[in-house]
Coordinates of N, CA and C and ligand atoms in Angstrom, one line a residue:
M4 N -7.5 19.8 -90.4 CA -7.6 18.3 -90.9 C -8.4 18.2 -92.1
R5 N -7.7 17.5 -93.1 CA -8.4 17.3 -94.4 C -8.4 15.8 -94.8
L6 N -9.6 15.2 -94.5 CA -9.8 13.8 -94.5 C -10.9 13.3 -95.7
I7 N -10.6 12.0 -96.0 CA -11.6 11.4 -96.8 C -12.2 10.1 -96.2
L8 N -13.3 10.1 -96.3 CA -14.0 8.7 -95.9 C -14.2 7.7 -96.9
L9 N -13.7 6.7 -96.8 CA -14.0 5.8 -97.9 C -14.7 4.5 -97.4
G10 N -15.3 3.7 -98.3 CA -16.1 2.5 -97.9 C -17.6 2.6 -98.7
P11 N -18.0 1.4 -98.9 CA -19.4 1.2 -99.6 C -20.6 1.9 -99.0
P12 N -21.6 2.3 -99.9 CA -22.8 2.6 -99.0 C -23.2 1.8 -98.0
G13 N -23.7 2.4 -96.8 CA -24.1 1.5 -95.7 C -22.9 1.2 -94.7
A14 N -21.7 1.7 -95.1 CA -20.5 1.3 -94.3 C -20.4 2.1 -93.0
G15 N -21.4 3.1 -92.8 CA -21.4 4.2 -91.5 C -20.5 5.3 -91.9
K16 N -20.2 5.6 -93.0 CA -19.5 7.0 -93.2 C -20.2 8.1 -92.9
G17 N -21.4 8.2 -93.0 CA -22.2 9.4 -92.6 C -22.1 9.4 -91.1
T18 N -22.3 8.6 -90.4 CA -22.4 8.4 -88.9 C -21.1 8.9 -88.3
Q19 N -20.0 8.5 -88.9 CA -18.7 8.7 -88.5 C -18.2 10.2 -88.8
A20 N -18.7 10.5 -90.0 CA -18.4 11.8 -90.6 C -19.0 12.9 -89.4
A21 N -20.2 12.6 -89.0 CA -21.0 13.6 -88.0 C -20.2 13.7 -86.9
R22 N -19.8 12.7 -86.4 CA -18.9 12.8 -85.0 C -17.6 13.6 -85.3
L23 N -16.9 13.3 -86.6 CA -15.7 14.2 -86.7 C -15.7 15.5 -86.9
V24 N -17.0 15.9 -87.4 CA -17.4 17.3 -87.6 C -17.4 18.0 -86.2
E25 N -18.0 17.3 -85.2 CA -18.0 17.8 -83.6 C -16.5 17.8 -83.4
K26 N -15.8 16.7 -83.4 CA -14.5 16.7 -82.8 C -13.5 17.6 -83.4
F27 N -13.5 18.1 -84.8 CA -12.6 18.8 -85.4 C -13.1 20.3 -85.8
G28 N -14.5 20.4 -85.7 CA -15.1 21.6 -86.0 C -15.0 21.9 -87.4
I29 N -14.9 20.9 -88.4 CA -14.8 21.1 -89.9 C -15.9 20.4 -90.4
P30 N -16.4 21.1 -91.6 CA -17.5 20.5 -92.4 C -17.5 19.1 -93.0
Q31 N -18.6 18.5 -92.9 CA -18.9 17.2 -93.6 C -19.2 17.7 -95.0
L32 N -18.5 17.3 -96.1 CA -18.8 17.5 -97.4 C -19.3 16.1 -98.1
S33 N -20.5 16.1 -98.0 CA -21.2 14.8 -98.7 C -21.7 15.1 -100.2
T34 N -21.0 14.6 -101.3 CA -21.8 14.8 -102.4 C -23.1 14.3 -102.7
G35 N -23.4 13.0 -101.9 CA -24.7 12.5 -102.1 C -25.6 13.5 -101.4
D36 N -25.4 14.2 -100.3 CA -26.3 15.2 -99.8 C -26.4 16.3 -100.5
M37 N -25.3 16.8 -101.2 CA -25.3 17.8 -102.2 C -26.1 17.7 -103.2
L38 N -26.0 16.4 -103.8 CA -27.0 16.0 -105.0 C -28.4 15.9 -104.7
R39 N -28.7 15.2 -103.5 CA -30.1 15.2 -103.0 C -30.7 16.6 -102.9
A40 N -29.9 17.5 -102.2 CA -30.4 19.0 -102.3 C -30.7 19.6 -103.6
A41 N -29.7 19.1 -104.5 CA -30.0 19.9 -105.9 C -31.2 19.1 -106.4
V42 N -31.3 17.7 -106.2 CA -32.6 17.2 -106.8 C -33.8 17.7 -106.3
A43 N -33.9 18.0 -105.0 CA -35.0 18.6 -104.0 C -35.4 19.9 -104.7
A44 N -34.3 20.7 -104.9 CA -34.5 22.0 -105.6 C -34.7 22.2 -107.0
A45 N -34.6 21.0 -107.6 CA -34.8 21.0 -109.1 C -33.9 21.8 -109.9
T46 N -32.7 22.1 -109.5 CA -31.6 22.6 -110.1 C -31.4 22.0 -111.4
P47 N -30.6 22.6 -112.5 CA -30.2 21.9 -113.6 C -29.4 20.7 -113.3
I48 N -28.4 20.6 -112.3 CA -27.7 19.6 -112.0 C -28.7 18.6 -111.3
G49 N -29.6 19.0 -110.6 CA -30.5 18.2 -109.9 C -31.4 17.4 -110.9
R50 N -31.8 18.1 -111.9 CA -32.5 17.4 -112.8 C -31.7 16.5 -113.7
K51 N -30.6 16.8 -114.0 CA -29.7 15.6 -114.7 C -29.5 14.4 -113.9
A52 N -29.4 14.7 -112.5 CA -28.8 13.7 -111.7 C -29.9 12.6 -111.1
K53 N -31.2 13.2 -111.2 CA -32.4 12.5 -110.3 C -32.3 11.0 -110.9
A54 N -32.6 10.7 -112.0 CA -32.9 9.3 -112.5 C -31.8 8.6 -112.2
V55 N -30.6 9.0 -112.5 CA -29.2 8.2 -112.3 C -29.2 7.8 -110.9
M56 N -29.3 8.9 -109.9 CA -29.3 8.4 -108.5 C -30.5 7.6 -108.0
E57 N -31.6 7.6 -108.6 CA -32.7 6.7 -108.4 C -32.5 5.2 -108.7
S58 N -31.6 5.2 -109.7 CA -31.2 3.8 -110.2 C -29.9 3.1 -109.4
G59 N -29.4 3.8 -108.6 CA -28.3 3.4 -107.9 C -26.9 3.4 -108.7
A60 N -26.9 4.2 -110.1 CA -25.6 4.2 -110.5 C -25.0 5.7 -110.2
L61 N -23.7 5.8 -110.7 CA -23.0 6.9 -110.5 C -23.3 8.2 -111.5
V62 N -23.4 9.3 -110.8 CA -23.6 10.5 -111.5 C -22.2 10.8 -112.3
S63 N -22.3 11.5 -113.3 CA -20.9 11.9 -114.0 C -19.6 12.5 -113.2
D64 N -18.7 12.0 -113.5 CA -17.3 12.7 -112.7 C -17.5 14.2 -112.8
A65 N -17.7 14.8 -114.0 CA -17.7 16.0 -114.3 C -18.7 16.7 -113.3
I66 N -19.8 16.3 -113.2 CA -20.8 16.9 -112.3 C -20.3 17.1 -111.0
V67 N -20.0 15.8 -110.2 CA -19.5 15.8 -108.8 C -17.9 16.6 -108.8
E68 N -17.2 16.6 -109.7 CA -16.2 17.3 -109.7 C -16.5 18.8 -109.4
G69 N -17.4 19.2 -110.4 CA -17.6 20.6 -110.3 C -18.6 21.0 -108.9
I70 N -19.2 20.3 -108.4 CA -19.9 20.6 -107.1 C -18.9 20.5 -105.9
I71 N -17.9 19.7 -106.2 CA -16.8 19.7 -104.9 C -15.9 20.8 -105.1
E72 N -15.6 21.2 -106.2 CA -14.6 22.4 -106.4 C -15.1 23.6 -105.9
E73 N -16.5 23.6 -106.2 CA -17.2 25.0 -105.7 C -17.3 24.9 -104.3
R74 N -17.7 23.7 -103.7 CA -17.8 23.6 -102.2 C -16.6 23.9 -101.3
L75 N -15.6 23.4 -102.0 CA -14.1 23.6 -101.3 C -13.7 25.0 -101.2
G76 N -14.2 25.7 -102.1 CA -14.0 27.2 -102.1 C -14.8 27.9 -101.1
E77 N -15.6 27.4 -100.4 CA -16.5 28.1 -99.7 C -15.6 28.4 -98.0
P78 N -16.0 29.5 -97.4 CA -15.2 29.8 -96.3 C -15.0 28.7 -95.2
D79 N -16.2 27.9 -94.9 CA -16.1 26.9 -93.9 C -15.2 25.9 -94.1
A80 N -14.7 25.7 -95.3 CA -13.9 24.5 -95.5 C -12.4 24.8 -95.5
K81 N -12.2 26.3 -95.1 CA -10.8 26.7 -95.1 C -9.9 25.7 -94.3
N82 N -10.3 25.6 -93.0 CA -9.6 25.0 -91.9 C -9.6 23.4 -92.1
G83 N -10.3 22.9 -93.2 CA -10.5 21.5 -93.1 C -11.6 20.9 -93.5
F84 N -11.9 19.8 -93.7 CA -13.1 19.1 -94.2 C -13.1 17.5 -94.1
I85 N -14.2 17.0 -94.2 CA -14.3 15.5 -94.1 C -15.0 15.3 -95.6
L86 N -14.5 14.6 -96.5 CA -15.0 14.3 -97.9 C -16.0 12.9 -97.5
D87 N -17.2 12.8 -97.7 CA -17.9 11.6 -97.5 C -18.8 11.3 -98.9
G88 N -18.2 10.2 -99.5 CA -18.9 10.0 -100.8 C -18.2 10.4 -102.1
F89 N -17.0 11.1 -101.8 CA -16.2 11.6 -102.9 C -15.0 11.5 -102.5
P90 N -13.9 10.9 -103.3 CA -14.0 10.6 -104.5 C -14.5 9.1 -104.8
R91 N -15.1 8.9 -105.8 CA -15.9 7.5 -106.0 C -15.3 6.7 -107.1
T92 N -14.3 7.4 -107.9 CA -13.6 6.8 -109.0 C -12.2 7.2 -108.9
V93 N -11.2 6.7 -109.6 CA -9.9 7.1 -109.7 C -9.9 8.3 -110.4
A94 N -10.7 8.8 -111.4 CA -10.7 9.9 -112.3 C -11.1 11.2 -111.2
Q95 N -11.9 10.9 -110.3 CA -12.4 11.8 -109.4 C -11.2 12.1 -108.4
A96 N -10.5 11.0 -107.8 CA -9.4 11.1 -107.1 C -8.2 12.2 -107.6
E97 N -8.1 11.7 -109.0 CA -7.1 12.7 -109.7 C -7.5 14.2 -109.7
A98 N -8.8 14.3 -110.1 CA -9.4 15.7 -110.1 C -9.3 16.3 -108.8
L99 N -9.5 15.6 -107.6 CA -9.3 16.3 -106.2 C -7.8 16.6 -106.0
D100 N -6.9 15.7 -106.5 CA -5.5 16.1 -106.2 C -5.4 17.4 -107.1
A101 N -5.7 17.7 -108.3 CA -5.6 18.7 -109.0 C -6.2 19.8 -108.4
I102 N -7.5 19.9 -107.9 CA -8.0 21.0 -107.1 C -7.2 21.3 -105.8
L103 N -6.8 20.4 -105.1 CA -6.3 20.8 -104.1 C -4.8 21.5 -104.2
A104 N -4.1 20.8 -105.3 CA -3.0 21.3 -105.8 C -3.1 22.9 -106.1
R105 N -4.0 23.1 -106.7 CA -4.4 24.5 -107.2 C -4.5 25.6 -106.1
K106 N -5.0 24.8 -105.0 CA -5.6 25.6 -103.6 C -4.3 25.6 -102.8
G107 N -3.2 24.7 -103.1 CA -2.0 24.7 -102.2 C -2.2 23.9 -101.0
L108 N -3.2 22.9 -101.1 CA -3.5 22.1 -99.8 C -3.2 20.6 -100.0
K109 N -2.9 19.9 -98.9 CA -2.7 18.7 -98.9 C -3.7 17.7 -98.1
L110 N -4.1 16.4 -98.4 CA -4.8 15.5 -97.8 C -4.1 15.1 -96.4
D111 N -4.7 14.8 -95.2 CA -4.1 14.2 -94.2 C -4.1 12.8 -94.1
A112 N -5.4 12.3 -94.4 CA -5.4 10.8 -94.5 C -6.8 10.4 -95.3
A113 N -6.8 9.3 -95.9 CA -8.1 8.7 -96.5 C -8.5 7.4 -95.4
I114 N -9.6 7.5 -94.7 CA -9.9 6.3 -93.8 C -10.8 5.4 -94.6
E115 N -10.5 4.2 -94.7 CA -11.4 3.3 -95.3 C -12.1 2.6 -94.3
L116 N -13.4 2.4 -94.3 CA -14.2 1.7 -93.5 C -14.4 0.2 -94.2
T117 N -13.8 -0.8 -93.7 CA -13.8 -2.1 -94.4 C -15.1 -2.8 -93.9
V118 N -15.8 -3.4 -94.8 CA -16.9 -4.2 -94.5 C -17.1 -5.8 -95.1
D119 N -18.1 -6.4 -94.6 CA -18.5 -7.6 -95.1 C -19.5 -7.4 -96.1
A120 N -19.6 -7.5 -97.4 CA -20.5 -7.1 -98.1 C -22.0 -7.6 -98.1
E121 N -22.0 -8.9 -97.6 CA -23.3 -9.5 -97.5 C -24.0 -8.9 -96.1
K122 N -23.3 -8.9 -95.0 CA -24.0 -8.2 -93.8 C -24.4 -6.8 -94.2
L123 N -23.9 -6.2 -95.1 CA -24.1 -4.8 -95.4 C -25.7 -4.7 -95.9
V124 N -26.1 -5.6 -96.8 CA -27.3 -5.5 -97.5 C -28.4 -5.6 -96.2
S125 N -28.2 -6.6 -95.1 CA -29.1 -6.6 -94.0 C -29.0 -5.2 -93.1
R126 N -28.0 -4.7 -93.2 CA -27.8 -3.4 -92.3 C -28.7 -2.2 -93.1
I127 N -28.6 -2.3 -94.3 CA -29.3 -1.2 -95.1 C -30.9 -1.4 -95.0
V128 N -31.1 -2.8 -94.9 CA -32.7 -3.1 -94.8 C -33.1 -2.4 -93.6
N129 N -32.3 -2.8 -92.5 CA -32.8 -2.0 -91.1 C -32.9 -0.4 -91.2
R130 N -31.7 0.1 -91.9 CA -31.8 1.7 -92.0 C -33.1 2.1 -92.7
A131 N -33.6 1.4 -93.8 CA -34.9 1.8 -94.4 C -36.1 1.5 -93.4
A132 N -36.1 0.4 -92.6 CA -37.0 0.1 -91.6 C -37.0 1.2 -90.4
E133 N -35.8 1.6 -89.9 CA -35.9 2.6 -88.9 C -36.3 4.0 -89.3
A134 N -35.9 4.3 -90.6 CA -36.5 5.5 -91.0 C -37.9 5.5 -91.1
K135 N -38.6 4.4 -91.6 CA -40.0 4.5 -91.8 C -40.5 4.5 -90.3
A136 N -40.1 3.7 -89.4 CA -40.6 3.7 -88.0 C -40.6 5.1 -87.3
A137 N -39.3 5.8 -87.8 CA -39.2 7.2 -87.0 C -40.1 8.3 -88.0
G138 N -40.7 7.7 -88.7 CA -41.8 8.7 -89.7 C -41.0 9.4 -90.7
K139 N -39.8 9.0 -90.9 CA -38.9 9.7 -91.9 C -39.1 9.0 -93.2
P140 N -39.0 9.9 -94.4 CA -39.1 9.0 -95.7 C -37.9 8.3 -95.9
A141 N -38.0 6.9 -96.1 CA -36.8 6.1 -96.3 C -36.3 6.7 -97.7
R142 N -34.9 6.6 -97.8 CA -34.2 6.9 -99.0 C -34.6 6.0 -100.2
R143 N -35.0 6.4 -101.4 CA -35.4 5.4 -102.4 C -34.4 4.6 -102.8
D144 N -33.1 5.2 -102.9 CA -31.8 4.4 -103.1 C -31.6 3.4 -102.1
D145 N -32.2 3.3 -100.9 CA -32.1 2.3 -99.9 C -32.9 1.1 -99.9
D146 N -33.8 1.0 -101.2 CA -34.7 0.1 -101.4 C -33.5 -1.2 -101.6
P147 N -33.8 -2.3 -101.3 CA -32.6 -3.6 -101.2 C -32.2 -3.6 -102.6
E148 N -33.1 -3.8 -103.6 CA -32.5 -3.9 -104.9 C -31.6 -2.9 -105.5
V149 N -32.2 -1.7 -105.2 CA -31.2 -0.5 -105.8 C -29.9 -0.4 -104.9
F150 N -30.0 -1.0 -103.8 CA -29.0 -0.9 -102.7 C -27.8 -1.8 -103.4
K151 N -28.4 -2.9 -103.9 CA -27.4 -4.0 -104.5 C -26.7 -3.3 -105.8
T152 N -27.6 -2.4 -106.6 CA -26.8 -1.7 -107.7 C -25.8 -0.8 -107.3
R153 N -25.9 -0.2 -106.2 CA -24.9 0.8 -105.6 C -23.7 0.0 -105.0
L154 N -24.1 -1.1 -104.6 CA -22.8 -1.8 -104.0 C -22.1 -2.4 -105.2
A155 N -22.7 -2.8 -106.3 CA -22.0 -3.3 -107.4 C -21.2 -2.1 -108.0
A156 N -21.7 -0.9 -108.0 CA -21.2 0.4 -108.5 C -19.9 0.6 -107.7
Y157 N -19.9 0.3 -106.4 CA -18.9 0.5 -105.5 C -17.6 -0.5 -105.8
F158 N -17.9 -1.6 -106.0 CA -16.8 -2.6 -106.2 C -16.3 -2.6 -107.7
R159 N -17.2 -2.1 -108.5 CA -16.6 -2.0 -109.9 C -16.0 -0.6 -110.1
D160 N -16.3 0.4 -109.5 CA -15.6 1.7 -109.6 C -14.7 2.3 -108.5
T161 N -15.3 2.2 -107.4 CA -14.9 2.8 -106.2 C -13.8 2.0 -105.5
A162 N -13.8 0.5 -105.5 CA -12.6 -0.1 -105.0 C -11.3 0.2 -105.4
A163 N -11.2 0.8 -106.5 CA -9.9 0.9 -107.2 C -9.4 2.4 -106.5
V164 N -10.0 3.0 -105.7 CA -9.8 4.5 -105.2 C -8.9 4.0 -104.0
T165 N -9.2 2.9 -103.2 CA -8.3 2.5 -102.0 C -7.0 2.2 -102.2
P166 N -6.6 1.5 -103.3 CA -5.1 1.5 -103.8 C -4.7 2.8 -104.1
Y167 N -5.4 3.6 -104.6 CA -4.8 4.9 -105.2 C -4.4 5.5 -103.8
Y168 N -5.1 5.8 -102.8 CA -4.5 6.3 -101.5 C -3.5 5.5 -100.8
R169 N -3.7 4.1 -100.9 CA -2.6 3.3 -100.4 C -1.2 3.7 -101.0
A170 N -1.2 3.7 -102.3 CA 0.0 4.0 -102.9 C 0.7 5.4 -102.4
K171 N -0.1 6.2 -102.1 CA 0.2 7.6 -101.5 C 0.7 7.6 -99.9
G172 N 0.4 6.4 -99.4 CA 0.8 6.4 -98.1 C -0.4 7.1 -97.2
L173 N -1.5 7.4 -97.7 CA -2.5 8.1 -97.0 C -3.7 7.2 -96.5
L174 N -3.6 5.9 -96.8 CA -4.8 5.1 -96.5 C -4.7 4.4 -95.2
R175 N -5.7 4.6 -94.4 CA -5.8 4.0 -92.8 C -7.1 3.0 -92.9
E176 N -6.8 1.9 -92.8 CA -8.1 1.0 -92.7 C -8.7 0.7 -91.4
V177 N -10.0 0.8 -91.3 CA -10.7 0.7 -90.1 C -11.9 -0.4 -90.2
D178 N -12.0 -1.4 -89.3 CA -13.1 -2.4 -89.5 C -14.4 -1.7 -89.2
G179 N -15.3 -1.5 -90.4 CA -16.6 -0.6 -90.4 C -17.8 -1.6 -89.9
M180 N -17.3 -2.8 -89.6 CA -18.5 -3.7 -89.3 C -18.5 -3.7 -87.6
A181 N -17.6 -3.3 -86.8 CA -17.8 -3.3 -85.5 C -18.6 -2.2 -85.0
S182 N -18.9 -2.0 -83.7 CA -20.0 -1.0 -83.2 C -19.4 0.2 -83.5
I183 N -20.5 1.3 -83.5 CA -20.3 2.6 -83.8 C -19.1 3.3 -83.1
A184 N -19.2 2.8 -81.6 CA -18.3 3.4 -80.7 C -16.7 2.9 -81.1
E185 N -16.8 1.6 -81.5 CA -15.4 0.9 -81.8 C -15.1 1.5 -83.0
V186 N -15.8 1.7 -84.2 CA -15.2 2.3 -85.3 C -14.8 3.7 -85.1
A187 N -15.4 4.4 -84.2 CA -15.0 5.7 -83.8 C -13.5 5.8 -83.1
A188 N -13.4 4.6 -82.2 CA -12.0 4.6 -81.5 C -10.9 4.1 -82.5
G189 N -11.4 3.3 -83.5 CA -10.5 2.9 -84.5 C -10.0 4.2 -85.3
I190 N -10.8 4.9 -85.8 CA -10.6 6.2 -86.6 C -9.6 7.0 -85.8
D191 N -10.2 7.4 -84.5 CA -9.2 8.3 -83.6 C -7.9 7.7 -83.5
A192 N -7.8 6.4 -83.3 CA -6.4 5.6 -83.3 C -5.7 5.9 -84.6
A193 N -6.1 5.6 -85.6 CA -5.4 5.9 -86.9 C -4.9 7.3 -87.1
L194 N -5.8 8.2 -86.6 CA -5.5 9.7 -86.9 C -4.6 10.1 -85.8
A195 N -4.5 9.6 -84.8 CA -3.5 10.0 -83.6 C -2.0 9.5 -84.1
K196 N -2.2 8.3 -84.6 CA -0.8 7.7 -85.2 C 0.0 8.5 -86.0
Q197 N -0.8 9.3 -86.9 CA -0.2 10.0 -87.9 C 0.5 11.7 -87.4
S198 N -0.2 12.0 -86.4 CA 0.0 13.3 -86.1 C 1.2 13.4 -85.0
Ligands
AMP25 P1 -24.4 8.5 -101.2 O1 -25.4 9.5 -100.4 O2 -22.9 9.1 -101.0 O3 -24.6 7.1 -101.2 O4 -24.9 9.2 -102.7 C1 -26.1 8.6 -103.2 C2 -26.1 8.8 -104.6 O5 -25.5 10.0 -105.1 C3 -25.0 7.7 -105.3 O6 -25.7 6.5 -105.6 C4 -24.6 8.5 -106.8 O7 -25.8 8.1 -107.7 C5 -24.5 9.8 -106.3 N1 -23.1 10.1 -105.9 C6 -22.9 10.6 -104.7 N2 -21.6 10.9 -104.8 C7 -21.1 10.7 -106.0 C8 -19.9 10.7 -106.7 N3 -18.6 11.1 -105.9 N4 -19.6 10.3 -107.9 C9 -20.9 9.8 -108.4 N5 -22.2 9.7 -108.1 C10 -22.3 10.1 -106.9

């Protein structure tokens, strides 16, 4: 199963991806996680990406396309994968098509978690508060002001990715504002329909 999870930051992609990992036994490939690891390890990519990520803007297409191509070549991605946070621009979507074509692979579906943008801001404020209560460091880009920049980047650059996959007949829309269990059921139903 080769899937893409689409939807703005805070839509619940990470939560749903973790469940799909269990269900299908395939890895979740999150460019956000990979970039945060690169920042933590202060690699050359991490040093380049750090300030951009903290501002809530998008890292360059070339950087994320490079890390995804490398990651897709690893053995655990052979039987499938769930892309979370990539592609975020139409250029990245085209690059992904080229990478998969070189490997002779095809996507099964792009699942979009649809949201109410205003409610998302309060969801993210809660996420930051929960992380703090659990003694975990809150993500710096979950600060409400930075979050609004991330949301704006989504609507400016990433909203165009949805029609890209709709045109290919791969898009499956699921209401991301429903409960975690309902979203999970919606995703399962969408995937069952196509197989
Ligand atoms: P995320 O955890 O997916 O919300 O990503 C956190 C941050 O990493 C984003 O706000 C961007 O700065 C950067 N990032 C993650 N994925 C991408 C991508 N596909 N293209 C550009 N920037 C990305």
